[in-house]
mmCIF file of C-alpha atoms in Angstrom:
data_model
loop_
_atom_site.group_PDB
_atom_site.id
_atom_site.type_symbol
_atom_site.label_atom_id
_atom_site.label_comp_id
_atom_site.label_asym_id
_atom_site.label_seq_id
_atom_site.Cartn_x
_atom_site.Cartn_y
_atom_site.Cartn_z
ATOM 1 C CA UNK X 11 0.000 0.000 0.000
ATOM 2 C CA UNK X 12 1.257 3.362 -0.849
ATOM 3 C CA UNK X 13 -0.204 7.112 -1.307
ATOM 4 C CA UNK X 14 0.587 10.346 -2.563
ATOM 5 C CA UNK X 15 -0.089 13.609 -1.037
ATOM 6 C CA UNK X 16 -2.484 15.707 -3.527
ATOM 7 C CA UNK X 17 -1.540 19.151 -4.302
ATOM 8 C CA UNK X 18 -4.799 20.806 -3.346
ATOM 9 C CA UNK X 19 -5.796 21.377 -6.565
ATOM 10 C CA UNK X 20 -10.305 20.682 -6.714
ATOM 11 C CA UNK X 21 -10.109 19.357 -9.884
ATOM 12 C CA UNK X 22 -8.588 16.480 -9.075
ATOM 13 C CA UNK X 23 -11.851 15.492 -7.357
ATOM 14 C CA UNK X 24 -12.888 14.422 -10.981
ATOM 15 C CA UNK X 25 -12.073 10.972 -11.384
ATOM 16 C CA UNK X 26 -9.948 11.244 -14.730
ATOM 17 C CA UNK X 27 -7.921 14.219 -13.603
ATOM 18 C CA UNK X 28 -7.422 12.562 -10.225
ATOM 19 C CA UNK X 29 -5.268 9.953 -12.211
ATOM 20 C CA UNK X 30 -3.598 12.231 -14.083
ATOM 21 C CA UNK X 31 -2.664 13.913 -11.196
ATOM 22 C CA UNK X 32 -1.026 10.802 -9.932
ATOM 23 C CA UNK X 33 0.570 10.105 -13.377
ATOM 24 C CA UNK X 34 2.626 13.318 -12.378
ATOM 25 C CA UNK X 35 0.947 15.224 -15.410
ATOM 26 C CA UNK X 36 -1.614 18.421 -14.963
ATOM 27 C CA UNK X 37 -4.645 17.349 -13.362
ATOM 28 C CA UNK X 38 -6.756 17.644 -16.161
ATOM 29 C CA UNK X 39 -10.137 15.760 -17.056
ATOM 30 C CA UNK X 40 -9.533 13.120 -19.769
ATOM 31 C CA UNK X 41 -12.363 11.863 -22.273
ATOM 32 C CA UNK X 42 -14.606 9.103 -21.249
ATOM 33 C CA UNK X 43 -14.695 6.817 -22.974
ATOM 34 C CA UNK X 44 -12.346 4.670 -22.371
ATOM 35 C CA UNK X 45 -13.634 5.034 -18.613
ATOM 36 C CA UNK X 46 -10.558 4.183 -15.541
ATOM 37 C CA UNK X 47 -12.575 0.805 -15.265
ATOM 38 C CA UNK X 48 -11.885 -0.122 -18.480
ATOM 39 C CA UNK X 49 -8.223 2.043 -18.786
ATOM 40 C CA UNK X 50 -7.329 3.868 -15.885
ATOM 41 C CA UNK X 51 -4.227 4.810 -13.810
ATOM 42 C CA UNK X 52 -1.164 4.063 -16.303
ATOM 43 C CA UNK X 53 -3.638 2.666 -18.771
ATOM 44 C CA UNK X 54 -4.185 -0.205 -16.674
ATOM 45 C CA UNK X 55 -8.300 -0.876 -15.245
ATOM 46 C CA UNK X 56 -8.720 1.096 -12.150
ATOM 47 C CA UNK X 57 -11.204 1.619 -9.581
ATOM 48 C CA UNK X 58 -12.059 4.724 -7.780
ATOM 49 C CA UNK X 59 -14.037 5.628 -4.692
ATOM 50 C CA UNK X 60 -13.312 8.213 -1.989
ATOM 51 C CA UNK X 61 -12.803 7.718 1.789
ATOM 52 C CA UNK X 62 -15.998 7.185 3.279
ATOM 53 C CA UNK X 63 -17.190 4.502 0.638
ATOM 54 C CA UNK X 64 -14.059 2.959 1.408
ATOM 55 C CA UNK X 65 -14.473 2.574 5.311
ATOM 56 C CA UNK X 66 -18.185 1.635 4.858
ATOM 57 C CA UNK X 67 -16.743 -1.848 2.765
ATOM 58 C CA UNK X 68 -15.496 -3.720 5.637
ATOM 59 C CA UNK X 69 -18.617 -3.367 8.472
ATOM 60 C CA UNK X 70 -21.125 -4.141 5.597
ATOM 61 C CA UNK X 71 -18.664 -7.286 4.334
ATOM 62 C CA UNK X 72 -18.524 -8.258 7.747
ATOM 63 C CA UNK X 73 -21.904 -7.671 8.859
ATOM 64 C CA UNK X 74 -24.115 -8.054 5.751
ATOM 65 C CA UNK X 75 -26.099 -5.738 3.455
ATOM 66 C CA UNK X 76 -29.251 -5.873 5.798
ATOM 67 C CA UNK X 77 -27.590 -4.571 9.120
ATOM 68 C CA UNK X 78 -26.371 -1.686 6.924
ATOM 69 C CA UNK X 79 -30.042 -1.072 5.870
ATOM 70 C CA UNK X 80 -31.232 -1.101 9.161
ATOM 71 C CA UNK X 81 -30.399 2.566 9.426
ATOM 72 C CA UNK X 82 -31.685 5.370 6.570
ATOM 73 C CA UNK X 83 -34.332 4.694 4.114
ATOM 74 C CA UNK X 84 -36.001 2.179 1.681
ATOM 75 C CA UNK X 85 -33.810 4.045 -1.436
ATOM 76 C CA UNK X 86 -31.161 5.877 0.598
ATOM 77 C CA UNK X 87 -29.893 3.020 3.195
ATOM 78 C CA UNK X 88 -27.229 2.769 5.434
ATOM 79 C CA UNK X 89 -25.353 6.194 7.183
ATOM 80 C CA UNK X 90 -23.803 9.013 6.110
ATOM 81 C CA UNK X 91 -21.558 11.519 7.389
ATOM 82 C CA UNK X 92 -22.740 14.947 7.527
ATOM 83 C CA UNK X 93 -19.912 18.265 7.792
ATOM 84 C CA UNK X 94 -21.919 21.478 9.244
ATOM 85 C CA UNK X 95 -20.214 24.481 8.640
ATOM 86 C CA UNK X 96 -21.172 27.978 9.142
ATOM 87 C CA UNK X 97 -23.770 30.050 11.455
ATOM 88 C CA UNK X 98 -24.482 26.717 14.302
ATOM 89 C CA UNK X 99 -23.859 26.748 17.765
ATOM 90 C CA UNK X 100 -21.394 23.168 17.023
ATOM 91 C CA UNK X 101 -20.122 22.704 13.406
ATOM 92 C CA UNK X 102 -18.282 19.625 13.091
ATOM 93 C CA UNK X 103 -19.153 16.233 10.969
ATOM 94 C CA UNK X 104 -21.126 14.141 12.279
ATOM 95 C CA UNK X 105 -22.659 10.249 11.300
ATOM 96 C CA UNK X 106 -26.161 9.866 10.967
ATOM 97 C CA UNK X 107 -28.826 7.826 9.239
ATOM 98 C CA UNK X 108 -29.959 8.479 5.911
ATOM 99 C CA UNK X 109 -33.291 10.289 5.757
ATOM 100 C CA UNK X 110 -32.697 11.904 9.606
ATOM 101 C CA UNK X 111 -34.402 15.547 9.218
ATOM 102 C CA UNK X 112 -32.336 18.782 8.614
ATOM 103 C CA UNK X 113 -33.856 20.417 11.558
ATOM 104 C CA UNK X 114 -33.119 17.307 13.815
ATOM 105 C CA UNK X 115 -29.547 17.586 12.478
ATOM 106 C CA UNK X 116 -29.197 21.470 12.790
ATOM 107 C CA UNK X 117 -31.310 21.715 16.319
ATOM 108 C CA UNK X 118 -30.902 18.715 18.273
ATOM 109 C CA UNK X 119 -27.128 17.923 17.068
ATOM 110 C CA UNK X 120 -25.100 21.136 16.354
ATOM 111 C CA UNK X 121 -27.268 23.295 18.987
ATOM 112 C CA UNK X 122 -29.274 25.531 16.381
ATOM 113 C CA UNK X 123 -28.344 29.086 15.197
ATOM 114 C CA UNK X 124 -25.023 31.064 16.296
ATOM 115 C CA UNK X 125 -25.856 33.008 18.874
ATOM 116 C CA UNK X 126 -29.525 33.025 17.859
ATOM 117 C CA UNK X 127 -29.630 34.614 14.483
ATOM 118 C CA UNK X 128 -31.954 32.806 12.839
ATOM 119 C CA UNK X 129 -30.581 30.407 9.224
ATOM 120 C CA UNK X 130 -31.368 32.243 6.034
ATOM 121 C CA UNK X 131 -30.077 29.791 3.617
ATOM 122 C CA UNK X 132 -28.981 26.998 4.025
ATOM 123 C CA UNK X 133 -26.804 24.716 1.228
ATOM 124 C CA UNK X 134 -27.377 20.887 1.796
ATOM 125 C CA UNK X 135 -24.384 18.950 -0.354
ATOM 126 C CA UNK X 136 -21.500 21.719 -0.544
ATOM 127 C CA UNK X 137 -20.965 24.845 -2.522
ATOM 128 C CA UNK X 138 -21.563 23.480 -5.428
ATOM 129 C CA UNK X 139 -25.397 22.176 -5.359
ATOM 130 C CA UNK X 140 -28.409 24.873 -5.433
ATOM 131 C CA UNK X 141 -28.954 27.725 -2.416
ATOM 132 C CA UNK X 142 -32.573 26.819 -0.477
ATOM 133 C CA UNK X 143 -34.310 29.002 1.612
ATOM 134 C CA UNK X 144 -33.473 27.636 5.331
ATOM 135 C CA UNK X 145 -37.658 27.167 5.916
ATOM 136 C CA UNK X 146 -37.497 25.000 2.816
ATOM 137 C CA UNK X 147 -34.783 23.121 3.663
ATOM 138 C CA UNK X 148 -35.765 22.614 7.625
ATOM 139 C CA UNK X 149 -38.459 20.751 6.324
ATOM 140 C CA UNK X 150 -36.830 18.273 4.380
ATOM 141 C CA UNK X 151 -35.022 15.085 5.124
ATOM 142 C CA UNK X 152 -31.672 14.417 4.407
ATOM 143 C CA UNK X 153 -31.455 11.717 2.001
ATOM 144 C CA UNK X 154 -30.992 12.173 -1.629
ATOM 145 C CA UNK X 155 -34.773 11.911 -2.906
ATOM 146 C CA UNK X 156 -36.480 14.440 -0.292
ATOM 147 C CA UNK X 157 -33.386 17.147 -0.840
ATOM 148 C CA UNK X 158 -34.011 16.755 -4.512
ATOM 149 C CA UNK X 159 -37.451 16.983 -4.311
ATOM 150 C CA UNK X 160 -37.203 19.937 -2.001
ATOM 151 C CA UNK X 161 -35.054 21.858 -5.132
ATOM 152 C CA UNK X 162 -31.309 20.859 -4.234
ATOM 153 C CA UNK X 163 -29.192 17.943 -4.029
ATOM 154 C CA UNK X 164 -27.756 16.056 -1.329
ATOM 155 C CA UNK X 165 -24.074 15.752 -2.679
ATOM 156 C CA UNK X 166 -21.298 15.354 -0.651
ATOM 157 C CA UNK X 167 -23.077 15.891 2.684
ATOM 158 C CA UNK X 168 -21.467 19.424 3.229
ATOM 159 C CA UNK X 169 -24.192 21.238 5.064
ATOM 160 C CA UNK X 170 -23.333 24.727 4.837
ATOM 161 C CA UNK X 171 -25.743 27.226 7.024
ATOM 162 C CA UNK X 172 -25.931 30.822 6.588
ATOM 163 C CA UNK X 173 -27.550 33.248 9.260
ATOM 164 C CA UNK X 174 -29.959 36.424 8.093
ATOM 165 C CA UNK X 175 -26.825 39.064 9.176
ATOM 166 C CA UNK X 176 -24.940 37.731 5.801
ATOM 167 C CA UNK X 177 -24.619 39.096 2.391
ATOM 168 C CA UNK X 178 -26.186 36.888 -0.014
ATOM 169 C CA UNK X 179 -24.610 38.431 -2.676
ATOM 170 C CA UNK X 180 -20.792 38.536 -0.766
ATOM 171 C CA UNK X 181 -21.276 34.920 -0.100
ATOM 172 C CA UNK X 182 -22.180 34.042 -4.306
ATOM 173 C CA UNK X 183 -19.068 36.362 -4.952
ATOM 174 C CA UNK X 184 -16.900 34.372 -2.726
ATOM 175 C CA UNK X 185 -18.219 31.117 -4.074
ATOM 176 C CA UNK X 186 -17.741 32.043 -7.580
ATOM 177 C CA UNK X 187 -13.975 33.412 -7.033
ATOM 178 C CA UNK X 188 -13.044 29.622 -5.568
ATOM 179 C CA UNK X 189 -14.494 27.996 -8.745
ATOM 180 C CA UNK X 190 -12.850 30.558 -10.946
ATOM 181 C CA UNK X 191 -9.285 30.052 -9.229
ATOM 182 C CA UNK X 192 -10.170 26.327 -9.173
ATOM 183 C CA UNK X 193 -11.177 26.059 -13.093
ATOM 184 C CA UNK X 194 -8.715 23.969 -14.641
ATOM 185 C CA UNK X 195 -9.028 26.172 -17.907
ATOM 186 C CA UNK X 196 -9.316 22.967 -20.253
ATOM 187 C CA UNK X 197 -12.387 23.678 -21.838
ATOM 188 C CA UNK X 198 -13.937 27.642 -22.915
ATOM 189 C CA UNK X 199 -17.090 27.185 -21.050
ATOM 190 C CA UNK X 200 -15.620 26.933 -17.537
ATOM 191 C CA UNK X 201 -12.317 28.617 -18.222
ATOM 192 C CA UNK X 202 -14.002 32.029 -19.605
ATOM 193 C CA UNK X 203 -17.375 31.218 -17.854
ATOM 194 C CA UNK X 204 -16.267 30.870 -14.514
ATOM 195 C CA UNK X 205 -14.333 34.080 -14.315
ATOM 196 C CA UNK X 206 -16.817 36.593 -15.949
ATOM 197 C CA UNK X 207 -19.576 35.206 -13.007
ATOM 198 C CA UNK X 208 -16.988 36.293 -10.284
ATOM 199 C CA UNK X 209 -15.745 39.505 -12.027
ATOM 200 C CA UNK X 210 -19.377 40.542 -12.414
ATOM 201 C CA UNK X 211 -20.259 39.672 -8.957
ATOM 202 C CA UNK X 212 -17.507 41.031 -7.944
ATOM 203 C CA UNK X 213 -18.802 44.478 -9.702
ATOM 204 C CA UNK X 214 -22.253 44.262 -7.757
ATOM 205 C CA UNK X 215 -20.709 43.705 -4.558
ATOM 206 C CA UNK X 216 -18.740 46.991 -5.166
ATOM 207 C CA UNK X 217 -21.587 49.021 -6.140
ATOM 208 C CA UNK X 218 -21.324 49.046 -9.555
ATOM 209 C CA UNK X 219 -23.549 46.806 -10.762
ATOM 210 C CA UNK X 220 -26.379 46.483 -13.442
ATOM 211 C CA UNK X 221 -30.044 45.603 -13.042
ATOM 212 C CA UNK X 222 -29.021 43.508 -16.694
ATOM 213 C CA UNK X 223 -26.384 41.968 -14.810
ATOM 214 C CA UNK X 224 -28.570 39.520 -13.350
ATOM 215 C CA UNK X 225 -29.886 38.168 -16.505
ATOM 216 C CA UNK X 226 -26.135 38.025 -17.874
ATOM 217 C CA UNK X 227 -25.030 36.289 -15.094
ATOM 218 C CA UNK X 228 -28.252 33.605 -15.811
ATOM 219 C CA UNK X 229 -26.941 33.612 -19.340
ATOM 220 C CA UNK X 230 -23.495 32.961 -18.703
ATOM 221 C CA UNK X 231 -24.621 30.268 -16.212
ATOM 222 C CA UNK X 232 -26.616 28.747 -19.032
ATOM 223 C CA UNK X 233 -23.965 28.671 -21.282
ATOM 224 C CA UNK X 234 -21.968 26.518 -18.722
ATOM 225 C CA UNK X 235 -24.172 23.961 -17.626
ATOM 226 C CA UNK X 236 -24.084 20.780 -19.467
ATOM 227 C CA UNK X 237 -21.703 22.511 -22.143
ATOM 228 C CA UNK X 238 -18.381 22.422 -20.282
ATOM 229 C CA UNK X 239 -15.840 19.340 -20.265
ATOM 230 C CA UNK X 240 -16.115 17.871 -16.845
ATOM 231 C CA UNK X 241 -18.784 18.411 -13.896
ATOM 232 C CA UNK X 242 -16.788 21.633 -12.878
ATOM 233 C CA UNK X 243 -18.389 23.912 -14.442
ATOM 234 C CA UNK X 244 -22.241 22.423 -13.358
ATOM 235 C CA UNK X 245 -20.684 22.881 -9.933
ATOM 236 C CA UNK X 246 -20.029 26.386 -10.369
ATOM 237 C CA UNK X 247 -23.238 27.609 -11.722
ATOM 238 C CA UNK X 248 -25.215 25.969 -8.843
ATOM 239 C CA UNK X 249 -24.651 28.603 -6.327
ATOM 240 C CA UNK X 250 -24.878 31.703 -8.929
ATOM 241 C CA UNK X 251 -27.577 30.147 -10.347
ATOM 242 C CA UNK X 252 -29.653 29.418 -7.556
ATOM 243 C CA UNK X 253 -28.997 32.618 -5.590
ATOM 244 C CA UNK X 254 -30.185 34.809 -8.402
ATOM 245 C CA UNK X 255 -33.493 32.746 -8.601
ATOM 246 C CA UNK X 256 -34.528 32.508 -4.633
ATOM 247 C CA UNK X 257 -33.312 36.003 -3.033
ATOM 248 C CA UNK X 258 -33.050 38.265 -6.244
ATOM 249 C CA UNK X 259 -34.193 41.045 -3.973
ATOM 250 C CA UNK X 260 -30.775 41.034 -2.632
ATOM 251 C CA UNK X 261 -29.129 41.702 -5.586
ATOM 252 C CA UNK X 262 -32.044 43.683 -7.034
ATOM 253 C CA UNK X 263 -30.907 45.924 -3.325
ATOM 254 C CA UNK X 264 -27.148 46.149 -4.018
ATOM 255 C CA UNK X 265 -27.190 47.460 -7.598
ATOM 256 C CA UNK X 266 -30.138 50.190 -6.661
ATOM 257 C CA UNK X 267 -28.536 50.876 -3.039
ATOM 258 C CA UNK X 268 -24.939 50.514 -4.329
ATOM 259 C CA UNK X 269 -24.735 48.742 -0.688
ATOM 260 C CA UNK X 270 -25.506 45.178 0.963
ATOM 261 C CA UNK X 271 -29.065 44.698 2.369
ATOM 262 C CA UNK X 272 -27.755 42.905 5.694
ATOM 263 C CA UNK X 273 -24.736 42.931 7.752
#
C-alpha cells in the first residue's frame, strides 16, 4: 500500500484528472470513454471511490447488506456523514442515518443558530449544489430523494448554514472566485465562464452593478451547464444560479442601493 499527497488542486476530485494527477501530469479531465474501469491509472483498469465509501466496505462485508439497511431509508440506506459548517452553535461532521431531518440535524445535534440569528439559507451537499431558503430546507429530510425533491441535491453531505446578518450576494461572490481560481481552464465554457460570473459579482458587490447583470449572469450560467468538459463547471453555476433565482431582492438591493441589504 502506498499514497501520494495531492496538491490541493479541486479538480482532481474528478475521477480522470485525479489519475492524471497521480501520473505526475496536470490534473486535467480526460475523455470518457475509455472510462478508468476499463483504462485507468497508467492505462491499466482502475477503480475509484473516496474515503468514506471505502471505510463503509469492511462493516457491511462483515456484517451483511441488511444490518447496513437497518439505518436510513427504503432508497437511501445505510449512514452518512454529515460536515456542518457555518452560522451553528457546534459545526463539526457528524454520522447519521440516511433520511434523519435537517432540523433534527441542525437543532438537536449542532445546537441551532449562532448566537440566535436565525438560518437564512442553508446549502445541503456543498458549494456546489443549489442555495434553499433555510424554511425550505428545515423541512426536508436528508437523504438524496427528499433534498431533490425539495429543489437541491444532497451531494457530498457538506451542510453549509448561513444566518440572516450575511450578504447573499458577498457569499455568491466568494463562491464564484473559488471555482474561478479552481477552473482547470481545459475547456472555454468553464475557463471564460467561470471568471466573468466572479468579475461581475464582484462588480455588484462593489456598487457598480447592473439591473441587466442579473440576466447576464443567468446567461453565462446557461452557457456553462451541461456545455463544459467535466462536472466543474455544473458545480459552479449551482450557487450563482440558484442565488439569483430565490433572493433576487438582494441583488435587485445592491445594484439600486450601491450597498448590501444585511450585515
Amino acid at each position: 500500500v502506498s499514497s501520494l499527497r495531492g496538491a490541493g488542486a479541486y479538480i482532481c476530485g474528478e475521477e480522470t484528472a485525479l489519475l492524471s494527477s497521480l501520473e505526475g501530469r496536470r490534473g486535467h479531465p480526460k475523455l470518457k470513454p475509455p472510462f478508468p474501469a476499463d483504462e485507468g491509472l497508467y492505462r491499466k483498469p482502475t477503480l475509484i471511490n473516496n474515503d468514506e465509501t471505502l471505510v463503509n466496505v469492511p462493516v457491511i462485508v462483515a456484517n451483511g447488506g441488511d444490518w447496513s439497511r437497518q439505518w436510513g431509508t427504503e432508497r437511501s440506506p445505510g449512514l452518512k456523514l454529515f460536515c456542518v459548517s457555518g452560522h451553528v452553535e457546534r459545526p463539526g461532521t457528524y454520522e447519521l442515518p440516511l433520511g434523519t431531518p435537517m432540523r433534527e440535524l441542525l437543532y438537536d445535534v449542532c445546537g441551532g443558530p449562532k448566537d440566535g440569528i436565525p438560518f437564512k439559507v442553508i446549502i445541503p451537499g456543498g458549494s456546489s449544489v443549489p442555495m434553499m431558503p433555510a424554511e425550505a430546507a428545515l423541512e426536508a429530510d436528508l437523504d438524496y430523494e427528499s433534498i431533490f425533491a425539495a429543489g437541491s441535491m444532497l451531494g457530498s453531505g457538506g451542510v453549509i448554514t448561513i444566518n440572516e446578518r450575511t450578504c447573499l450576494v458577498r457569499v455568491t461572490e466568494r463562491l464564484a472566485a473559488f471555482y474561478a481560481h479552481e477552473s482547470c481552464g481545459k475547456c472555454i465554457p468553464c475557463r471564460e465562464g467561470t471568471d466573468w460570473m466572479y468579475l461581475i459579482l464582484r462588480r455588484i458587490e462593489g456598487g457598480q452593478g447592473r439591473m441587466e447583470d442579473l440576466a447576464l449572469l443567468l446567461d453565462i450560467c446557461d452557457n456553462i451547464a451541461g456545455k463544459s468538459f467535466c462536472p466543474l463547471g455544473d458545480a459552479a453555476v449551482g450557487p450563482v444560479q440558484s442565488s439569483i433565482e430565490r433572493f433576487r431582492e438582494e441583488y435587485e438591493f445592491h445594484v439600486r442601493e450601491k450597498r448590501c441589504l444585511v450585515g
